[in-house]
Amino acid sequence: MLYKLNLDHILFLDIETVPQSRLFTDLDETSQVLWEQKTQYQRKEEISAEDFYERAGIWAEFGKILCISVGYFTFKGDSRSFRVTSFHGEEIQILKQFKQLLKDHFSQTKHLLCAHNGKEFDFPYIARRMVINGINLPYKLDLFGKKPWEVPHLDTLELWKFGDYKHYTSLKLLAHVLGIPSPKEDMDGSMVKDVFYEENGLDRIITYCELDVVTTAQIFLRMRNEELLSDEEIVKIIP
C-alpha cells in the first residue's frame, strides 16, 4: 500500500515542546496541584512533583509548542527535492501558520500527514494546543466521526510495528537499523527544555527539529525501498 502513495501528497512534520513555565514554582497554585495529581502514577515515590516538572513539555495541558517543522517532496521531471521549513515564535502564531499551510496546500482528501509516533504525540498535541488557544481545528486534525481508514495520518513508528502494538522504537534507533546516515545533531529531546530556557537556543532547537523531519522522510523512503535523499536534494525554505 505504501508504494501506491504519491510522495508529494505527504506532509512530514515534527514538533518540539517545553513546559509552559521555566520552573514549577512559576505555576499558579491550582496548576501545581493539578500537575501533582496528573503525574502521581508516573512519578516514583521519591520524585517530587517539582522535580518531575522537567518532563512537563510532554503533556499538552502543561506544555507548549516551540516550533513545528515540516517537509515535503517536489518533483520536476526526473529531479526530486525535499523542502523543509519551520514555524516558530509565539505558540498561537505557530499554530495559525501551520493551519494556514494545511488549508492552502494539504487540505485535499489525497493529502496525508506523517510523523514518527505522530498518532500518539505530534498530531494530538497540536490539536489540543489549538483548542487551548481558541483555534478551530483544521480538517486534517479533526478526527471526530472519522472511521479509522478515513484518518489522514501516517506514522513511521506504527508502520514499523507491523501490528505489534506493545513495541516502541525511537526515531534514532530506527534510522540506525535501516542504515540511514545519522545527522550531526548536537542535542536530543531531553535537552530541549534547558536549551530553550537556560541557553535561549531556539535556533539550535529548530535545526534539531528539522533534522528529525528529514530523518522521518528518509525512513519512509527506506520502507518503500527507495533511494534515500542526498544532501543536495534537501532544501531549506525560510517562511
Coordinates of N, CA and C in Angstrom, one line a residue:
M1 N 0.8 -1.2 0.0 CA 0.0 0.0 0.0 C 0.9 1.3 0.0
L2 N 2.0 1.2 0.7 CA 2.9 2.4 0.8 C 3.3 2.8 -0.6
Y3 N 3.5 1.8 -1.5 CA 4.1 2.1 -2.8 C 3.1 2.8 -3.7
K4 N 1.8 2.8 -3.3 CA 0.8 3.5 -4.1 C 0.6 4.9 -3.8
L5 N 1.2 5.3 -2.6 CA 1.1 6.7 -2.2 C 2.0 7.6 -3.0
N6 N 1.5 8.8 -3.4 CA 2.4 9.8 -4.0 C 3.1 10.5 -2.9
L7 N 4.4 10.6 -3.1 CA 5.2 11.3 -2.0 C 4.9 12.7 -1.9
D8 N 4.6 13.4 -3.0 CA 4.2 14.8 -3.0 C 2.9 15.1 -2.4
H9 N 2.2 14.1 -1.9 CA 0.9 14.3 -1.3 C 1.0 14.2 0.3
I10 N 2.3 14.0 0.7 CA 2.5 13.8 2.2 C 3.2 15.0 2.8
L11 N 2.8 15.4 3.9 CA 3.5 16.5 4.7 C 4.1 15.8 5.9
F12 N 5.4 15.8 5.9 CA 6.2 15.2 7.0 C 6.4 16.3 8.1
L13 N 6.3 16.0 9.3 CA 6.4 17.0 10.4 C 6.9 16.5 11.7
D14 N 7.4 17.4 12.5 CA 7.9 17.1 13.8 C 7.6 18.4 14.7
I15 N 7.4 18.2 16.0 CA 7.3 19.3 16.9 C 8.3 19.2 18.0
E16 N 8.6 20.4 18.6 CA 9.4 20.4 19.8 C 8.6 21.2 20.8
T17 N 8.6 20.7 22.0 CA 7.7 21.2 23.1 C 8.5 21.4 24.4
V18 N 8.1 22.3 25.2 CA 8.7 22.6 26.5 C 7.6 22.8 27.5
P19 N 7.9 22.7 28.8 CA 6.9 23.1 29.9 C 6.5 24.6 29.7
Q20 N 5.3 24.9 30.0 CA 4.8 26.3 29.8 C 5.6 27.3 30.6
S21 N 6.1 26.9 31.8 CA 6.9 27.8 32.6 C 8.3 27.2 32.8
R22 N 9.3 28.1 33.1 CA 10.6 27.6 33.3 C 10.7 26.8 34.5
L23 N 10.0 27.2 35.6 CA 10.1 26.5 36.9 C 8.7 26.1 37.3
F24 N 8.7 25.0 38.1 CA 7.4 24.5 38.7 C 6.8 25.6 39.6
T25 N 7.7 26.4 40.3 CA 7.2 27.4 41.2 C 6.6 28.6 40.5
D26 N 6.9 28.7 39.2 CA 6.2 29.8 38.4 C 4.8 29.5 38.1
L27 N 4.3 28.3 38.3 CA 2.9 27.9 38.1 C 2.0 28.5 39.2
D28 N 0.8 28.7 38.9 CA -0.1 29.1 40.0 C -0.4 27.9 40.8
E29 N -1.0 28.1 42.0 CA -1.2 27.0 43.0 C -2.1 25.9 42.4
T30 N -3.2 26.3 41.7 CA -4.1 25.3 41.1 C -3.3 24.4 40.1
S31 N -2.5 25.0 39.3 CA -1.8 24.3 38.3 C -0.8 23.3 38.9
Q32 N -0.1 23.8 40.0 CA 0.8 22.9 40.7 C 0.1 21.7 41.3
V33 N -1.1 21.9 41.9 CA -1.8 20.7 42.4 C -2.3 19.8 41.3
L34 N -2.7 20.4 40.2 CA -3.2 19.5 39.1 C -2.0 18.8 38.5
W35 N -0.9 19.4 38.4 CA 0.3 18.7 37.9 C 0.7 17.5 38.8
E36 N 0.6 17.8 40.1 CA 1.0 16.7 41.0 C 0.0 15.5 40.9
Q37 N -1.3 15.8 40.7 CA -2.3 14.8 40.5 C -2.1 14.0 39.2
K38 N -1.8 14.8 38.1 CA -1.7 14.3 36.8 C -0.5 13.3 36.7
T39 N 0.5 13.5 37.5 CA 1.8 12.7 37.3 C 2.0 11.8 38.4
Q40 N 1.1 11.6 39.3 CA 1.3 10.8 40.5 C 1.6 9.3 40.2
Y41 N 1.1 8.8 39.1 CA 1.3 7.4 38.7 C 2.6 7.3 37.9
Q42 N 3.1 8.3 37.2 CA 4.3 8.3 36.5 C 5.5 8.4 37.4
R43 N 5.4 9.2 38.5 CA 6.5 9.5 39.4 C 6.7 8.4 40.4
K44 N 8.0 8.1 40.7 CA 8.3 7.2 41.8 C 8.1 8.0 43.1
E45 N 7.9 7.3 44.1 CA 7.6 8.0 45.4 C 8.6 9.0 45.8
E46 N 9.9 8.7 45.5 CA 11.0 9.6 45.9 C 11.1 10.8 45.0
I47 N 10.4 10.9 43.9 CA 10.5 12.0 43.0 C 9.3 13.0 43.2
S48 N 9.6 14.2 43.6 CA 8.5 15.2 43.8 C 7.9 15.7 42.5
A49 N 6.8 16.3 42.7 CA 6.1 16.9 41.5 C 7.0 18.0 40.9
E50 N 7.7 18.7 41.8 CA 8.5 19.8 41.3 C 9.7 19.3 40.5
D51 N 10.3 18.2 41.0 CA 11.5 17.6 40.3 C 11.0 17.0 38.9
F52 N 9.8 16.5 38.9 CA 9.3 15.8 37.7 C 8.8 16.8 36.7
Y53 N 8.8 18.1 37.1 CA 8.3 19.2 36.1 C 9.2 19.3 34.9
E54 N 10.4 18.8 35.0 CA 11.3 18.8 33.8 C 10.6 18.1 32.6
R55 N 9.7 17.2 32.9 CA 9.1 16.5 31.8 C 7.7 17.1 31.4
A56 N 7.4 18.2 31.9 CA 6.0 18.8 31.7 C 5.7 19.0 30.2
G57 N 6.7 19.3 29.4 CA 6.5 19.5 28.0 C 5.9 18.4 27.2
I58 N 5.9 17.2 27.8 CA 5.3 16.0 27.1 C 3.8 16.1 27.1
W59 N 3.2 16.8 28.1 CA 1.7 16.9 28.2 C 1.2 18.2 27.7
A60 N 0.3 18.2 26.8 CA -0.3 19.4 26.1 C -0.9 20.3 27.2
E61 N -1.4 19.7 28.3 CA -2.1 20.5 29.3 C -1.1 21.4 30.1
F62 N 0.2 21.0 30.1 CA 1.2 21.7 30.9 C 2.4 22.2 30.0
G63 N 2.3 21.9 28.7 CA 3.4 22.3 27.9 C 3.0 23.3 26.8
K64 N 3.9 23.6 25.9 CA 3.6 24.4 24.7 C 4.6 24.1 23.6
I65 N 4.2 24.4 22.4 CA 4.9 24.1 21.2 C 5.9 25.3 20.9
L66 N 7.2 24.9 20.7 CA 8.2 25.9 20.4 C 8.3 26.1 18.9
C67 N 8.2 25.0 18.2 CA 8.3 25.0 16.7 C 7.6 23.8 16.1
I68 N 7.1 24.0 14.9 CA 6.6 22.9 14.1 C 7.5 22.9 12.8
S69 N 8.2 21.9 12.5 CA 9.0 21.8 11.3 C 8.3 20.9 10.3
V70 N 8.3 21.2 9.1 CA 7.6 20.4 8.1 C 8.5 20.2 6.9
G71 N 8.2 19.1 6.1 CA 9.0 18.8 4.9 C 8.1 18.2 3.9
Y72 N 8.3 18.5 2.6 CA 7.5 17.9 1.6 C 8.3 17.7 0.3
F73 N 8.0 16.7 -0.5 CA 8.7 16.4 -1.7 C 8.1 17.2 -2.9
T74 N 9.0 17.6 -3.8 CA 8.6 18.2 -5.0 C 9.3 17.5 -6.2
F75 N 8.7 17.3 -7.3 CA 9.2 16.7 -8.4 C 9.1 17.5 -9.7
K76 N 10.2 17.6 -10.4 CA 10.2 18.3 -11.7 C 10.9 17.3 -12.7
G77 N 10.2 16.6 -13.5 CA 10.8 15.6 -14.4 C 11.4 14.5 -13.5
D78 N 12.7 14.3 -13.8 CA 13.4 13.3 -13.0 C 14.1 13.9 -11.8
S79 N 13.9 15.2 -11.5 CA 14.5 15.9 -10.4 C 13.6 15.8 -9.2
R80 N 14.2 15.4 -8.0 CA 13.5 15.3 -6.8 C 14.1 16.2 -5.7
S81 N 13.2 16.9 -5.0 CA 13.8 17.7 -3.8 C 12.9 17.5 -2.6
F82 N 13.4 17.8 -1.5 CA 12.7 17.7 -0.2 C 12.8 19.1 0.5
R83 N 11.8 19.8 0.6 CA 11.8 21.2 1.1 C 11.4 21.2 2.6
V84 N 12.2 21.8 3.4 CA 12.0 21.9 4.8 C 11.9 23.3 5.3
T85 N 10.9 23.5 6.1 CA 10.7 24.8 6.7 C 10.2 24.7 8.2
S86 N 10.2 25.8 8.9 CA 9.8 25.7 10.3 C 8.9 26.9 10.7
F87 N 7.9 26.7 11.5 CA 7.2 27.8 12.1 C 7.6 27.9 13.6
H88 N 7.9 29.1 14.0 CA 8.3 29.3 15.4 C 8.0 30.7 15.8
G89 N 8.1 31.0 17.1 CA 7.7 32.3 17.7 C 6.7 32.1 18.8
E90 N 5.7 33.0 18.9 CA 4.6 32.8 19.8 C 3.8 31.6 19.4
E91 N 3.4 30.8 20.4 CA 2.7 29.5 20.0 C 1.5 29.7 19.2
I92 N 0.6 30.7 19.5 CA -0.6 30.9 18.8 C -0.3 31.2 17.3
Q93 N 0.8 31.9 17.0 CA 1.1 32.2 15.7 C 1.6 31.0 15.0
I94 N 2.4 30.2 15.7 CA 2.9 28.9 15.1 C 1.7 28.0 14.6
L95 N 0.7 27.9 15.5 CA -0.4 27.1 15.2 C -1.3 27.7 14.1
K96 N -1.4 29.0 14.0 CA -2.2 29.6 12.9 C -1.5 29.4 11.6
Q97 N -0.1 29.6 11.6 CA 0.6 29.4 10.4 C 0.6 28.0 9.9
F98 N 0.7 27.1 10.8 CA 0.6 25.7 10.4 C -0.8 25.3 9.8
K99 N -1.8 25.8 10.5 CA -3.2 25.6 10.0 C -3.3 26.2 8.6
Q100 N -2.8 27.4 8.4 CA -2.9 28.0 7.0 C -2.2 27.2 6.0
L101 N -1.0 26.6 6.3 CA -0.3 25.7 5.4 C -1.2 24.5 5.0
L102 N -1.8 23.9 6.0 CA -2.7 22.8 5.7 C -3.8 23.2 4.8
K103 N -4.4 24.4 5.1 CA -5.6 24.9 4.3 C -5.2 25.2 2.9
D104 N -4.0 25.8 2.7 CA -3.6 26.2 1.3 C -3.0 25.1 0.5
H105 N -2.3 24.1 1.1 CA -1.6 23.2 0.3 C -1.8 21.7 0.6
F106 N -2.4 21.4 1.8 CA -2.6 20.0 2.1 C -4.0 19.7 2.7
S107 N -5.0 20.2 2.0 CA -6.4 20.1 2.5 C -7.2 19.1 1.8
Q108 N -6.7 18.6 0.6 CA -7.5 17.7 -0.2 C -7.5 16.3 0.4
T109 N -8.4 15.4 0.0 CA -8.5 14.1 0.5 C -7.3 13.3 0.3
K110 N -6.6 13.5 -0.8 CA -5.4 12.8 -1.1 C -4.2 13.1 -0.2
H111 N -4.3 14.2 0.5 CA -3.1 14.6 1.3 C -3.1 13.9 2.7
L112 N -1.9 13.6 3.1 CA -1.7 12.9 4.4 C -0.6 13.6 5.2
L113 N -0.7 13.5 6.5 CA 0.3 14.0 7.5 C 1.1 12.8 8.0
C114 N 2.4 13.0 8.1 CA 3.3 11.8 8.6 C 4.3 12.3 9.6
A115 N 4.4 11.6 10.7 CA 5.4 11.9 11.8 C 5.7 10.6 12.4
H116 N 6.9 10.6 13.1 CA 7.3 9.4 13.9 C 6.6 9.5 15.3
N117 N 5.8 8.5 15.6 CA 5.0 8.5 16.8 C 4.0 9.6 16.8
G118 N 3.6 10.0 15.6 CA 2.7 11.2 15.4 C 1.3 10.9 15.9
K119 N 0.8 9.7 15.8 CA -0.5 9.4 16.3 C -0.6 9.4 17.8
E120 N 0.5 9.2 18.5 CA 0.5 9.2 19.9 C 0.9 10.6 20.5
F121 N 1.6 11.3 19.7 CA 2.2 12.6 20.2 C 1.9 13.8 19.4
D122 N 2.6 13.9 18.2 CA 2.5 15.2 17.5 C 1.1 15.6 17.1
F123 N 0.3 14.7 16.5 CA -1.0 15.1 16.0 C -1.9 15.5 17.1
P124 N -2.1 14.7 18.2 CA -3.0 15.1 19.3 C -2.5 16.3 20.0
Y125 N -1.2 16.4 20.1 CA -0.6 17.6 20.9 C -0.9 18.9 20.2
I126 N -0.7 18.9 18.8 CA -1.1 20.1 18.1 C -2.6 20.4 18.2
A127 N -3.4 19.4 18.1 CA -4.8 19.6 18.2 C -5.2 20.1 19.5
R128 N -4.7 19.6 20.6 CA -5.0 20.0 21.9 C -4.6 21.5 22.1
R129 N -3.4 21.8 21.7 CA -2.9 23.2 21.8 C -3.7 24.2 21.0
M130 N -4.2 23.7 19.9 CA -5.1 24.6 19.1 C -6.4 24.9 19.9
V131 N -7.0 23.8 20.4 CA -8.2 24.0 21.2 C -7.9 25.0 22.4
I132 N -6.8 24.8 23.1 CA -6.5 25.6 24.2 C -6.3 27.1 23.8
N133 N -5.8 27.3 22.6 CA -5.5 28.6 22.1 C -6.7 29.2 21.3
G134 N -7.8 28.5 21.3 CA -9.0 29.0 20.7 C -9.0 29.0 19.2
I135 N -8.3 28.0 18.6 CA -8.2 27.9 17.1 C -9.1 26.7 16.7
N136 N -10.0 27.0 15.7 CA -10.8 25.9 15.2 C -9.8 24.8 14.5
L137 N -10.1 23.6 14.7 CA -9.3 22.5 14.2 C -9.4 22.5 12.7
P138 N -8.2 22.3 12.0 CA -8.3 22.1 10.5 C -8.8 20.7 10.3
Y139 N -9.3 20.4 9.1 CA -9.9 19.1 8.8 C -9.0 18.0 9.0
K140 N -7.7 18.2 8.7 CA -6.7 17.1 8.9 C -6.4 16.7 10.3
L141 N -6.8 17.5 11.3 CA -6.6 17.2 12.7 C -7.9 16.9 13.4
D142 N -9.0 17.2 12.8 CA -10.4 16.9 13.4 C -10.8 15.5 13.1
L143 N -10.6 14.6 14.1 CA -10.9 13.2 13.9 C -12.3 12.8 14.3
F144 N -13.1 13.7 14.8 CA -14.4 13.3 15.3 C -15.3 12.8 14.2
G145 N -15.8 11.6 14.4 CA -16.7 10.9 13.5 C -16.0 10.2 12.3
K146 N -14.7 10.3 12.3 CA -14.0 9.6 11.2 C -13.7 8.2 11.5
K147 N -13.9 7.3 10.5 CA -13.6 5.9 10.7 C -12.0 5.8 10.6
P148 N -11.5 4.7 11.2 CA -10.0 4.6 11.2 C -9.4 4.7 9.9
W149 N -10.0 4.2 8.8 CA -9.4 4.3 7.5 C -9.6 5.6 6.8
E150 N -10.3 6.5 7.5 CA -10.5 7.9 7.0 C -9.6 8.9 7.6
V151 N -8.9 8.4 8.7 CA -7.9 9.4 9.3 C -6.7 9.6 8.4
P152 N -6.4 10.9 8.1 CA -5.4 11.1 7.1 C -4.0 11.2 7.7
H153 N -3.6 10.3 8.6 CA -2.4 10.3 9.3 C -1.5 9.1 9.0
L154 N -0.2 9.3 8.8 CA 0.7 8.2 8.7 C 1.7 8.3 9.8
D155 N 2.2 7.2 10.3 CA 3.1 7.2 11.5 C 4.2 6.2 11.2
T156 N 5.4 6.6 11.1 CA 6.5 5.7 10.8 C 6.7 4.7 11.9
L157 N 6.4 5.1 13.1 CA 6.5 4.1 14.2 C 5.5 3.0 14.1
E158 N 4.2 3.4 13.8 CA 3.2 2.4 13.6 C 3.5 1.5 12.4
L159 N 4.0 2.1 11.3 CA 4.4 1.2 10.2 C 5.5 0.2 10.6
W160 N 6.4 0.6 11.4 CA 7.4 -0.3 11.8 C 6.9 -1.4 12.8
K161 N 5.9 -1.1 13.5 CA 5.3 -2.0 14.5 C 4.8 -3.3 13.8
F162 N 4.2 -3.1 12.6 CA 3.6 -4.2 11.8 C 2.6 -5.0 12.7
G163 N 1.8 -4.2 13.4 CA 0.8 -4.8 14.2 C 1.2 -5.1 15.7
D164 N 2.4 -5.0 16.0 CA 2.9 -5.3 17.3 C 2.8 -4.0 18.2
Y165 N 1.6 -3.8 18.8 CA 1.3 -2.6 19.4 C 2.0 -2.3 20.7
K166 N 2.7 -3.3 21.3 CA 3.5 -3.1 22.5 C 4.9 -2.6 22.2
H167 N 5.2 -2.6 21.0 CA 6.6 -2.3 20.6 C 6.8 -0.8 20.4
Y168 N 8.0 -0.3 20.9 CA 8.4 1.1 20.6 C 9.8 1.1 20.1
T169 N 10.0 1.9 19.1 CA 11.3 2.1 18.5 C 11.5 3.6 18.3
S170 N 12.6 4.1 18.8 CA 12.8 5.6 18.7 C 13.2 5.9 17.2
L171 N 13.1 7.1 16.9 CA 13.4 7.6 15.5 C 14.9 7.3 15.3
K172 N 15.7 7.6 16.3 CA 17.2 7.4 16.1 C 17.6 6.0 15.9
L173 N 16.9 5.1 16.7 CA 17.2 3.6 16.6 C 16.8 3.1 15.2
L174 N 15.6 3.5 14.8 CA 15.0 3.0 13.5 C 15.9 3.5 12.4
A175 N 16.3 4.7 12.4 CA 17.2 5.2 11.4 C 18.5 4.4 11.3
H176 N 19.0 4.1 12.5 CA 20.3 3.3 12.6 C 20.1 1.9 12.0
V177 N 19.1 1.2 12.3 CA 19.0 -0.2 11.8 C 18.6 -0.2 10.4
L178 N 18.1 0.9 9.8 CA 17.7 0.9 8.4 C 18.9 1.5 7.6
G179 N 20.0 1.8 8.3 CA 21.2 2.2 7.5 C 21.1 3.7 7.0
I180 N 20.3 4.5 7.7 CA 20.2 5.9 7.3 C 21.2 6.7 8.0
P181 N 22.1 7.4 7.3 CA 23.1 8.2 7.9 C 22.6 9.1 9.0
S182 N 23.2 9.1 10.2 CA 22.8 9.9 11.3 C 23.2 11.3 11.1
P183 N 22.2 12.3 11.2 CA 22.6 13.7 11.0 C 23.4 14.1 12.2
K184 N 24.2 15.1 12.0 CA 25.2 15.6 13.1 C 24.4 16.5 14.1
E185 N 23.6 15.8 15.0 CA 22.9 16.5 16.0 C 23.7 16.8 17.2
D186 N 23.6 18.0 17.8 CA 24.3 18.3 19.0 C 23.4 18.3 20.2
M187 N 22.2 17.7 20.1 CA 21.3 17.6 21.2 C 20.4 16.5 21.0
D188 N 19.6 16.2 22.0 CA 18.5 15.2 21.9 C 17.2 15.8 22.6
G189 N 16.1 15.1 22.5 CA 14.9 15.6 23.0 C 14.9 16.0 24.5
S190 N 15.7 15.3 25.3 CA 15.7 15.6 26.7 C 16.4 16.9 27.0
M191 N 17.1 17.5 26.1 CA 17.8 18.7 26.3 C 17.0 20.0 25.9
V192 N 15.9 19.8 25.2 CA 15.2 20.9 24.7 C 14.8 22.0 25.7
K193 N 14.3 21.5 26.8 CA 13.9 22.5 27.9 C 15.0 23.4 28.3
D194 N 16.2 22.8 28.6 CA 17.3 23.6 29.1 C 17.9 24.4 28.0
V195 N 18.0 23.9 26.8 CA 18.5 24.7 25.7 C 17.6 25.9 25.5
F196 N 16.3 25.8 25.6 CA 15.4 26.9 25.4 C 15.4 27.9 26.6
Y197 N 15.2 27.4 27.8 CA 15.1 28.3 29.0 C 16.4 28.8 29.5
E198 N 17.4 27.9 29.5 CA 18.7 28.3 30.1 C 19.7 28.9 29.1
E199 N 19.6 28.5 27.8 CA 20.6 29.0 26.8 C 20.0 29.9 25.7
N200 N 18.6 30.0 25.8 CA 18.0 30.8 24.7 C 18.3 30.3 23.3
G201 N 18.4 29.0 23.2 CA 18.9 28.4 22.0 C 17.8 27.9 21.0
L202 N 16.8 28.8 20.7 CA 15.7 28.4 19.8 C 16.2 27.9 18.5
D203 N 17.2 28.6 17.9 CA 17.7 28.3 16.6 C 18.3 26.9 16.6
R204 N 19.0 26.5 17.6 CA 19.5 25.2 17.8 C 18.4 24.1 17.8
I205 N 17.3 24.4 18.5 CA 16.2 23.5 18.6 C 15.5 23.4 17.3
I206 N 15.4 24.5 16.5 CA 14.7 24.4 15.2 C 15.5 23.5 14.3
T207 N 16.9 23.6 14.3 CA 17.7 22.8 13.5 C 17.5 21.3 13.8
Y208 N 17.5 21.0 15.1 CA 17.2 19.7 15.6 C 15.9 19.1 15.1
C209 N 14.9 19.9 15.2 CA 13.5 19.6 14.7 C 13.5 19.3 13.3
E210 N 14.2 20.1 12.5 CA 14.2 19.9 11.0 C 14.9 18.7 10.6
L211 N 16.0 18.3 11.4 CA 16.7 17.1 11.1 C 15.9 15.9 11.3
D212 N 15.0 16.0 12.4 CA 14.1 14.8 12.6 C 13.1 14.7 11.5
V213 N 12.6 15.8 10.9 CA 11.7 15.7 9.8 C 12.4 15.0 8.6
V214 N 13.6 15.4 8.3 CA 14.3 14.8 7.2 C 14.5 13.3 7.5
T215 N 14.9 12.9 8.7 CA 15.1 11.5 9.1 C 13.8 10.7 8.9
T216 N 12.6 11.3 9.3 CA 11.3 10.7 9.1 C 11.1 10.4 7.7
A217 N 11.3 11.4 6.8 CA 11.1 11.2 5.4 C 12.1 10.1 4.8
Q218 N 13.3 10.0 5.3 CA 14.3 9.0 4.9 C 13.8 7.6 5.3
I219 N 13.2 7.5 6.5 CA 12.7 6.2 7.0 C 11.5 5.8 6.1
F220 N 10.7 6.7 5.7 CA 9.6 6.4 4.8 C 10.1 5.9 3.5
L221 N 11.1 6.6 3.0 CA 11.7 6.1 1.7 C 12.2 4.7 1.8
R222 N 12.9 4.4 2.9 CA 13.5 3.1 3.1 C 12.4 2.0 3.2
M223 N 11.3 2.4 3.8 CA 10.2 1.4 4.0 C 9.5 1.1 2.6
R224 N 9.8 2.0 1.7 CA 9.3 1.8 0.3 C 10.4 1.2 -0.6
N225 N 11.6 1.0 0.0 CA 12.8 0.5 -0.7 C 13.2 1.4 -1.8
E226 N 13.1 2.8 -1.5 CA 13.5 3.8 -2.5 C 14.8 4.4 -2.1
E227 N 15.5 5.1 -3.0 CA 16.7 5.7 -2.8 C 16.6 6.9 -1.8
L228 N 17.5 6.9 -0.9 CA 17.5 8.0 0.2 C 17.8 9.3 -0.4
L229 N 17.4 10.4 0.3 CA 17.7 11.7 -0.2 C 19.1 12.0 0.0
S230 N 19.7 12.7 -1.0 CA 21.1 13.2 -0.8 C 21.0 14.6 -0.2
D231 N 22.1 15.1 0.3 CA 22.2 16.4 0.9 C 21.8 17.5 -0.1
E232 N 22.1 17.3 -1.4 CA 21.8 18.2 -2.4 C 20.3 18.3 -2.7
E233 N 19.5 17.3 -2.4 CA 18.1 17.3 -2.6 C 17.3 17.9 -1.5
I234 N 17.9 18.2 -0.3 CA 17.3 18.8 0.8 C 17.4 20.3 0.8
V235 N 16.3 21.0 0.7 CA 16.3 22.4 0.5 C 15.7 23.1 1.7
K236 N 16.4 24.0 2.4 CA 15.8 24.8 3.5 C 15.1 26.0 3.0
I237 N 13.8 26.1 3.4 CA 13.0 27.2 3.0 C 12.7 28.2 4.2
I238 N 13.0 29.4 4.0 CA 12.7 30.4 5.0 C 11.2 30.9 4.9
P239 N 10.4 30.7 5.9 CA 8.9 31.1 5.7 C 8.8 32.6 5.7

